Amino acid sequence: SLSEPTAANPADVVKTRVMNDPHSVVGGAVGHFKRILRVDGPVGFLKGWTASYLRIGPHTVISLVLIEKVRQMIGMASY
């Protein structure tokens, strides 16, 4: 689903920026959040979205298919 990487990506972007700023030059998570918003705009929080989707998308699809198959194998009704 497209909603998972879209919802998680802003936090991932801020976390990555904080981790790449070991001396806290910008000022922690709030400082990085403000800087991303000021410099890149709201779209800045979606940097790396494609990579995130390519990682999470297949995982979600495979998990849902496997869960459904296991439910069928043990005799539980499908959704």
Short mmCIF file of C-alpha atoms in Angstrom, two decimals, residues 1-39:
data_model
loop_
_atom_site.label_atom_id
_atom_site.label_comp_id
_atom_site.label_asym_id
_atom_site.label_seq_id
_atom_site.Cartn_x
_atom_site.Cartn_y
_atom_site.Cartn_z
CA SER A 1 0.00 0.00 0.00
CA LEU A 2 1.16 3.53 -0.69
CA SER A 3 0.09 4.80 2.71
CA GLU A 4 2.75 2.99 4.74
CA PRO A 5 5.88 4.55 3.21
CA THR A 6 4.10 7.90 2.90
CA ALA A 7 3.23 7.94 6.61
CA ALA A 8 6.61 6.70 7.81
CA ASN A 9 8.89 8.66 5.49
CA PRO A 10 8.82 12.08 7.22
CA ALA A 11 10.01 10.55 10.50
CA ASP A 12 12.68 8.57 8.64
CA VAL A 13 13.97 11.71 6.91
CA VAL A 14 14.20 13.65 10.18
CA LYS A 15 15.82 10.67 11.96
CA THR A 16 18.40 10.30 9.18
CA ARG A 17 19.26 14.00 9.32
CA VAL A 18 19.65 13.89 13.11
CA MET A 19 21.88 10.81 12.91
CA ASN A 20 24.05 12.46 10.23
CA ASP A 21 24.51 15.54 12.46
CA PRO A 22 26.56 14.07 15.33
CA HIS A 23 27.54 17.46 16.81
CA SER A 24 23.94 18.77 16.84
CA VAL A 25 24.83 21.72 14.64
CA VAL A 26 21.20 22.18 13.55
CA GLY A 27 19.66 21.47 16.94
CA GLY A 28 18.07 18.04 17.21
CA ALA A 29 14.92 16.65 15.66
CA VAL A 30 12.88 19.85 15.97
CA GLY A 31 15.66 21.90 14.40
CA HIS A 32 15.98 19.48 11.51
CA PHE A 33 12.21 19.39 11.06
CA LYS A 34 12.09 23.19 10.82
CA ARG A 35 15.08 23.32 8.49
CA ILE A 36 13.62 20.71 6.11
CA LEU A 37 10.33 22.60 6.05
CA ARG A 38 12.07 25.96 5.46
CA VAL A 39 14.66 24.83 2.88
#
